[in-house]
Short mmCIF file of C-alpha atoms in Angstrom, two decimals:
data_model
loop_
_atom_site.label_atom_id
_atom_site.label_comp_id
_atom_site.label_asym_id
_atom_site.label_seq_id
_atom_site.Cartn_x
_atom_site.Cartn_y
_atom_site.Cartn_z
CA UNK A 1436 0.00 0.00 0.00
CA UNK A 1437 1.36 3.42 -0.97
CA UNK A 1438 1.77 6.32 1.45
CA UNK A 1439 -1.14 8.76 1.63
CA UNK A 1440 -2.40 11.75 3.58
CA UNK A 1441 -5.62 11.46 5.57
CA UNK A 1442 -8.22 14.17 6.07
CA UNK A 1443 -11.28 13.94 8.33
CA UNK A 1444 -13.36 17.06 7.66
CA UNK A 1445 -16.27 17.81 9.98
CA UNK A 1446 -18.65 19.21 7.36
CA UNK A 1447 -19.65 18.14 3.89
CA UNK A 1448 -18.56 21.48 2.44
CA UNK A 1449 -15.07 20.94 3.89
CA UNK A 1450 -14.94 17.45 2.41
CA UNK A 1451 -15.97 18.72 -1.01
CA UNK A 1452 -13.31 21.45 -0.81
CA UNK A 1453 -10.58 18.88 -0.12
CA UNK A 1454 -11.80 16.70 -2.98
CA UNK A 1455 -11.87 19.70 -5.29
CA UNK A 1456 -8.34 20.72 -4.30
CA UNK A 1457 -6.74 17.32 -4.87
CA UNK A 1458 -8.82 16.04 -7.79
CA UNK A 1459 -8.01 12.55 -9.04
CA UNK A 1460 -5.38 12.07 -6.32
CA UNK A 1461 -8.09 11.98 -3.62
CA UNK A 1462 -10.56 9.22 -2.77
CA UNK A 1463 -13.47 9.25 -0.36
CA UNK A 1464 -13.41 6.64 2.40
CA UNK A 1465 -16.38 5.66 4.55
CA UNK A 1466 -16.40 2.09 5.86
CA UNK A 1467 -13.35 1.22 3.78
CA UNK A 1468 -14.31 -2.42 3.19
CA UNK A 1469 -13.79 -2.14 -0.57
CA UNK A 1470 -11.31 0.74 -0.89
CA UNK A 1471 -8.75 -0.58 1.59
CA UNK A 1472 -8.76 -3.97 -0.13
CA UNK A 1473 -8.18 -2.32 -3.50
CA UNK A 1474 -5.35 -0.23 -2.04
CA UNK A 1475 -3.67 -3.30 -0.59
CA UNK A 1476 -3.87 -4.94 -3.99
CA UNK A 1477 -2.47 -1.74 -5.54
CA UNK A 1478 -5.50 -1.43 -7.81
CA UNK A 1479 -5.88 2.18 -6.68
CA UNK A 1480 -3.16 4.45 -5.24
CA UNK A 1481 -4.69 7.64 -3.88
CA UNK A 1482 -2.44 10.29 -2.37
CA UNK A 1483 -5.26 11.61 -0.17
CA UNK A 1484 -8.04 9.81 1.68
CA UNK A 1485 -10.99 11.97 2.66
CA UNK A 1486 -13.02 10.38 5.45
CA UNK A 1487 -16.69 11.26 5.84
CA UNK A 1488 -16.94 9.65 9.28
CA UNK A 1489 -16.81 12.91 11.26
CA UNK A 1490 -19.66 14.56 9.35
CA UNK A 1491 -22.73 14.65 11.57
CA UNK A 1492 -26.05 13.43 10.20
CA UNK A 1493 -24.83 11.35 7.28
CA UNK A 1494 -25.63 8.13 9.14
CA UNK A 1495 -29.30 8.86 9.79
CA UNK A 1496 -32.09 6.46 8.85
CA UNK A 1497 -35.27 8.50 8.80
CA UNK A 1498 -38.78 8.81 7.41
CA UNK A 1499 -39.02 10.79 4.18
CA UNK A 1500 -42.21 11.58 2.24
CA UNK A 1501 -43.90 8.41 3.40
CA UNK A 1502 -40.86 6.29 2.62
CA UNK A 1503 -37.36 6.07 4.04
CA UNK A 1504 -34.09 7.90 3.65
CA UNK A 1505 -30.88 6.00 4.31
CA UNK A 1506 -27.94 8.27 5.04
CA UNK A 1507 -24.74 7.49 3.15
CA UNK A 1508 -22.85 6.60 6.34
CA UNK A 1509 -25.51 4.25 7.71
CA UNK A 1510 -23.91 0.82 7.93
CA UNK A 1511 -25.44 -2.30 6.47
CA UNK A 1512 -25.91 -3.60 10.00
CA UNK A 1513 -27.75 -0.43 11.03
CA UNK A 1514 -30.13 -0.78 8.09
CA UNK A 1515 -30.63 -4.47 8.79
CA UNK A 1516 -31.54 -3.89 12.45
CA UNK A 1517 -33.41 -0.58 12.13
CA UNK A 1518 -36.94 -0.92 13.59
CA UNK A 1519 -38.12 1.69 11.10
CA UNK A 1520 -36.78 -0.27 8.11
CA UNK A 1521 -38.08 -3.58 9.46
CA UNK A 1522 -41.55 -2.13 9.93
CA UNK A 1523 -41.89 -0.18 6.68
CA UNK A 1524 -39.78 -2.19 4.22
CA UNK A 1525 -38.92 -5.59 5.70
CA UNK A 1526 -37.59 -6.80 2.34
CA UNK A 1527 -34.89 -4.13 2.56
CA UNK A 1528 -33.86 -5.17 6.07
CA UNK A 1529 -33.72 -8.78 4.90
CA UNK A 1530 -31.59 -7.88 1.89
CA UNK A 1531 -29.02 -6.06 4.02
CA UNK A 1532 -29.04 -8.97 6.50
CA UNK A 1533 -27.88 -11.29 3.73
CA UNK A 1534 -24.79 -9.25 2.82
CA UNK A 1535 -21.52 -11.06 3.52
CA UNK A 1536 -20.77 -11.45 7.25
CA UNK A 1537 -21.78 -9.52 10.37
CA UNK A 1538 -18.24 -8.14 10.59
CA UNK A 1539 -18.49 -6.68 7.09
CA UNK A 1540 -22.01 -5.38 7.71
CA UNK A 1541 -20.81 -3.47 10.77
CA UNK A 1542 -18.29 -1.61 8.58
CA UNK A 1543 -19.75 -1.31 5.06
CA UNK A 1544 -21.84 1.81 4.47
CA UNK A 1545 -24.79 2.44 2.20
CA UNK A 1546 -23.13 5.25 0.26
CA UNK A 1547 -19.73 3.59 0.03
CA UNK A 1548 -21.22 0.42 -1.38
CA UNK A 1549 -23.19 2.29 -4.03
CA UNK A 1550 -20.21 4.43 -5.04
CA UNK A 1551 -18.12 1.26 -5.39
CA UNK A 1552 -20.58 0.14 -8.11
CA UNK A 1553 -19.85 -3.57 -7.78
CA UNK A 1554 -22.55 -5.34 -9.86
CA UNK A 1555 -22.52 -8.34 -7.52
CA UNK A 1556 -23.78 -6.51 -4.43
CA UNK A 1557 -27.12 -7.35 -2.81
CA UNK A 1558 -28.62 -3.98 -1.74
CA UNK A 1559 -28.75 -2.26 -5.17
CA UNK A 1560 -30.95 -5.04 -6.53
CA UNK A 1561 -33.67 -4.54 -3.95
CA UNK A 1562 -33.27 -0.77 -3.92
CA UNK A 1563 -33.84 -0.64 -7.69
CA UNK A 1564 -36.90 -2.90 -7.43
CA UNK A 1565 -38.27 -0.52 -4.79
CA UNK A 1566 -37.72 2.53 -7.01
CA UNK A 1567 -34.99 4.14 -4.89
CA UNK A 1568 -33.25 7.37 -5.83
CA UNK A 1569 -29.67 8.28 -4.93
CA UNK A 1570 -28.76 11.71 -3.57
CA UNK A 1571 -25.50 13.23 -4.81
CA UNK A 1572 -23.66 16.33 -3.65
CA UNK A 1573 -20.80 18.17 -5.33
CA UNK A 1574 -19.28 21.62 -5.40
CA UNK A 1575 -21.86 22.66 -7.99
CA UNK A 1576 -24.82 21.62 -5.85
CA UNK A 1577 -27.16 18.71 -5.26
CA UNK A 1578 -28.72 16.29 -7.69
CA UNK A 1579 -30.75 13.11 -7.53
CA UNK A 1580 -30.93 10.10 -9.84
CA UNK A 1581 -33.01 6.93 -10.06
CA UNK A 1582 -30.64 4.29 -8.72
CA UNK A 1583 -30.96 2.22 -11.88
CA UNK A 1584 -29.39 5.14 -13.79
CA UNK A 1585 -26.57 5.56 -11.28
CA UNK A 1586 -24.64 2.46 -12.36
CA UNK A 1587 -22.92 3.00 -15.71
CA UNK A 1588 -20.47 0.11 -16.17
CA UNK A 1589 -18.39 -2.41 -14.26
CA UNK A 1590 -17.28 -0.56 -11.08
CA UNK A 1591 -18.32 2.71 -12.71
CA UNK A 1592 -21.02 5.05 -11.41
CA UNK A 1593 -22.53 8.35 -12.48
CA UNK A 1594 -20.51 10.26 -9.88
CA UNK A 1595 -18.59 13.14 -11.39
CA UNK A 1596 -15.14 14.11 -10.03
CA UNK A 1597 -15.52 15.68 -6.60
CA UNK A 1598 -19.04 14.34 -6.01
CA UNK A 1599 -20.16 12.10 -3.14
CA UNK A 1600 -23.25 10.05 -2.36
CA UNK A 1601 -25.13 11.59 0.58
CA UNK A 1602 -28.10 9.26 0.85
CA UNK A 1603 -30.73 7.05 -0.75
CA UNK A 1604 -34.46 7.78 -0.73
CA UNK A 1605 -36.68 4.70 -0.87
CA UNK A 1606 -40.42 5.17 -1.49
CA UNK A 1607 -42.91 3.12 0.46
CA UNK A 1608 -44.75 0.30 -1.29
CA UNK A 1609 -48.30 1.16 -2.35
CA UNK A 1610 -51.22 -0.57 -0.68
CA UNK A 1611 -51.88 -4.13 -1.89
CA UNK A 1612 -48.21 -4.70 -2.72
CA UNK A 1613 -45.59 -7.30 -1.96
CA UNK A 1614 -41.84 -7.56 -2.36
CA UNK A 1615 -39.25 -10.32 -2.29
CA UNK A 1616 -35.49 -10.82 -2.59
CA UNK A 1617 -33.92 -14.15 -3.50
CA UNK A 1618 -30.41 -15.18 -4.43
CA UNK A 1619 -28.53 -18.32 -5.33
CA UNK A 1620 -25.22 -18.75 -3.54
CA UNK A 1621 -22.42 -20.84 -5.05
CA UNK A 1622 -20.85 -21.74 -1.71
CA UNK A 1623 -21.06 -19.99 1.66
CA UNK A 1624 -23.41 -17.26 2.86
CA UNK A 1625 -20.68 -14.59 2.75
CA UNK A 1626 -19.92 -15.18 -0.95
CA UNK A 1627 -21.31 -13.12 -3.81
CA UNK A 1628 -24.47 -14.53 -5.38
CA UNK A 1629 -24.41 -16.41 -8.65
CA UNK A 1630 -27.71 -14.66 -9.39
CA UNK A 1631 -29.79 -12.29 -7.25
CA UNK A 1632 -33.33 -11.06 -7.97
CA UNK A 1633 -35.69 -8.63 -6.27
CA UNK A 1634 -39.29 -8.11 -7.31
CA UNK A 1635 -42.20 -5.93 -6.26
CA UNK A 1636 -45.81 -6.53 -7.30
CA UNK A 1637 -48.71 -4.12 -6.78
CA UNK A 1638 -52.29 -5.31 -7.31
CA UNK A 1639 -55.44 -3.69 -8.63
CA UNK A 1640 -58.32 -3.23 -6.16
CA UNK A 1641 -59.80 -6.59 -7.20
CA UNK A 1642 -56.75 -8.29 -5.70
CA UNK A 1643 -56.31 -10.48 -8.79
CA UNK A 1644 -54.75 -8.33 -11.50
CA UNK A 1645 -51.28 -6.82 -11.42
CA UNK A 1646 -51.17 -3.04 -11.53
CA UNK A 1647 -47.38 -2.72 -11.72
CA UNK A 1648 -44.31 -4.87 -11.18
CA UNK A 1649 -40.62 -4.10 -10.90
CA UNK A 1650 -37.89 -6.70 -11.31
CA UNK A 1651 -34.15 -6.13 -10.77
CA UNK A 1652 -31.26 -8.56 -11.02
CA UNK A 1653 -27.66 -8.61 -9.83
CA UNK A 1654 -24.55 -10.62 -10.74
CA UNK A 1655 -25.80 -11.07 -14.32
CA UNK A 1656 -24.16 -8.12 -16.08
CA UNK A 1657 -21.72 -5.27 -15.63
CA UNK A 1658 -24.39 -3.36 -13.68
CA UNK A 1659 -27.57 -4.34 -11.86
CA UNK A 1660 -30.29 -4.87 -14.46
CA UNK A 1661 -33.98 -4.00 -14.54
CA UNK A 1662 -36.12 -6.48 -16.50
CA UNK A 1663 -38.63 -4.14 -18.11
CA UNK A 1664 -39.96 -6.65 -20.66
CA UNK A 1665 -40.86 -9.05 -17.88
CA UNK A 1666 -42.56 -6.23 -15.98
CA UNK A 1667 -44.63 -5.36 -19.05
CA UNK A 1668 -45.88 -8.95 -19.31
CA UNK A 1669 -47.49 -8.64 -15.89
CA UNK A 1670 -48.94 -5.13 -15.96
CA UNK A 1671 -52.74 -5.18 -16.10
CA UNK A 1672 -52.93 -8.97 -16.27
CA UNK A 1673 -54.78 -11.46 -14.09
CA UNK A 1674 -51.80 -13.21 -12.62
CA UNK A 1675 -51.37 -16.92 -12.08
CA UNK A 1676 -48.58 -19.46 -11.90
CA UNK A 1677 -48.22 -19.72 -15.69
CA UNK A 1678 -47.87 -15.97 -16.22
CA UNK A 1679 -45.39 -15.64 -13.36
CA UNK A 1680 -43.35 -18.44 -14.88
CA UNK A 1681 -43.47 -16.79 -18.33
CA UNK A 1682 -42.34 -13.47 -16.87
CA UNK A 1683 -39.45 -15.24 -15.19
CA UNK A 1684 -38.50 -16.95 -18.43
CA UNK A 1685 -38.49 -13.64 -20.29
CA UNK A 1686 -35.71 -12.38 -18.01
CA UNK A 1687 -33.24 -14.43 -20.05
CA UNK A 1688 -33.29 -11.75 -22.72
CA UNK A 1689 -32.51 -8.95 -20.26
CA UNK A 1690 -29.37 -10.35 -18.66
CA UNK A 1691 -25.83 -10.43 -20.01
CA UNK A 1692 -23.81 -12.52 -17.55
CA UNK A 1693 -20.11 -13.33 -17.67
CA UNK A 1694 -18.66 -16.76 -17.05
CA UNK A 1695 -16.62 -17.01 -13.85
CA UNK A 1696 -15.98 -19.38 -10.95
CA UNK A 1697 -19.61 -19.01 -9.84
CA UNK A 1698 -20.94 -20.44 -13.10
CA UNK A 1699 -20.96 -20.18 -16.86
CA UNK A 1700 -22.87 -17.42 -18.63
CA UNK A 1701 -25.39 -19.99 -19.89
CA UNK A 1702 -25.92 -21.37 -16.39
CA UNK A 1703 -26.42 -17.89 -14.93
CA UNK A 1704 -28.94 -17.06 -17.65
CA UNK A 1705 -30.99 -20.14 -16.77
CA UNK A 1706 -30.70 -19.43 -13.06
CA UNK A 1707 -31.85 -15.84 -13.64
CA UNK A 1708 -35.10 -17.16 -15.14
CA UNK A 1709 -35.64 -19.59 -12.27
CA UNK A 1710 -34.85 -17.07 -9.53
CA UNK A 1711 -36.96 -14.35 -11.17
CA UNK A 1712 -39.91 -16.71 -11.17
CA UNK A 1713 -39.37 -17.42 -7.48
CA UNK A 1714 -39.05 -13.75 -6.55
CA UNK A 1715 -42.20 -12.85 -8.48
CA UNK A 1716 -44.15 -15.69 -6.90
CA UNK A 1717 -43.09 -14.64 -3.41
CA UNK A 1718 -43.89 -10.97 -4.12
CA UNK A 1719 -47.27 -11.95 -5.59
CA UNK A 1720 -48.10 -14.09 -2.56
CA UNK A 1721 -47.14 -11.22 -0.25
CA UNK A 1722 -49.32 -8.80 -2.21
CA UNK A 1723 -52.29 -11.19 -2.05
CA UNK A 1724 -51.78 -11.59 1.69
CA UNK A 1725 -51.72 -7.80 2.03
CA UNK A 1726 -55.08 -7.55 0.25
CA UNK A 1727 -56.63 -10.25 2.41
CA UNK A 1728 -55.38 -8.50 5.52
CA UNK A 1729 -57.27 -5.31 4.63
CA UNK A 1730 -60.62 -6.98 3.98
#
């Protein structure tokens, strides 16, 4: 690991000023689970590390416009165990619970993980299915993007030089909705998934037809992927096992996996179809249960 200088500003404006001064030589560090590993492997060699840890308020998990806002410095463990997240969006708490190990979850932060833009991560899949938006701050001001537009390529995000992620806003699910997250692991629970899928399903008032669906997949391309064609198959339809299976099968055309030690591209494509069908079925069942609970 190369020598570097370390700055721990106490305000976001101070952090942005340091980043602006040192440009490409500076990197933001939050939990450090990914960056420190890359530095040890000499994949990145920053001259300055700018820690966000001393900036008050960036770790808050709070209600926002009926949904939730996850501060960039909130750890995976804090999201997983948050009573507010568990009550309002249990699928999100469950997704964060399934990330790596407890040790990693105590360190890894929401914003750091998103900025890292690893396509094999768990949280972005569920966040995209839930319609989350990422908050970004730079010297020129604030901006917000749908999370699905934030990931541009393999380990590449929409962050411009000198910008940082400050939070993620997650809308609440509409009434008569359900959500699910499933993944297939090649070996142990702390490994990356071979395929991961999250789905949300919202029903019409009759409780039988699908109003909208959102399906997102991870580990099957250079970024997380949203399966819009599969979503369109479900919208407005009276849903049953055959249609859910067909929607899952249509996911094959949306994914573009790479062969690696977790499986061949062909195997991952088949698994994507299977896991999408499972996620949709679970989300559909949860939505139906929600309708029955209100009658």
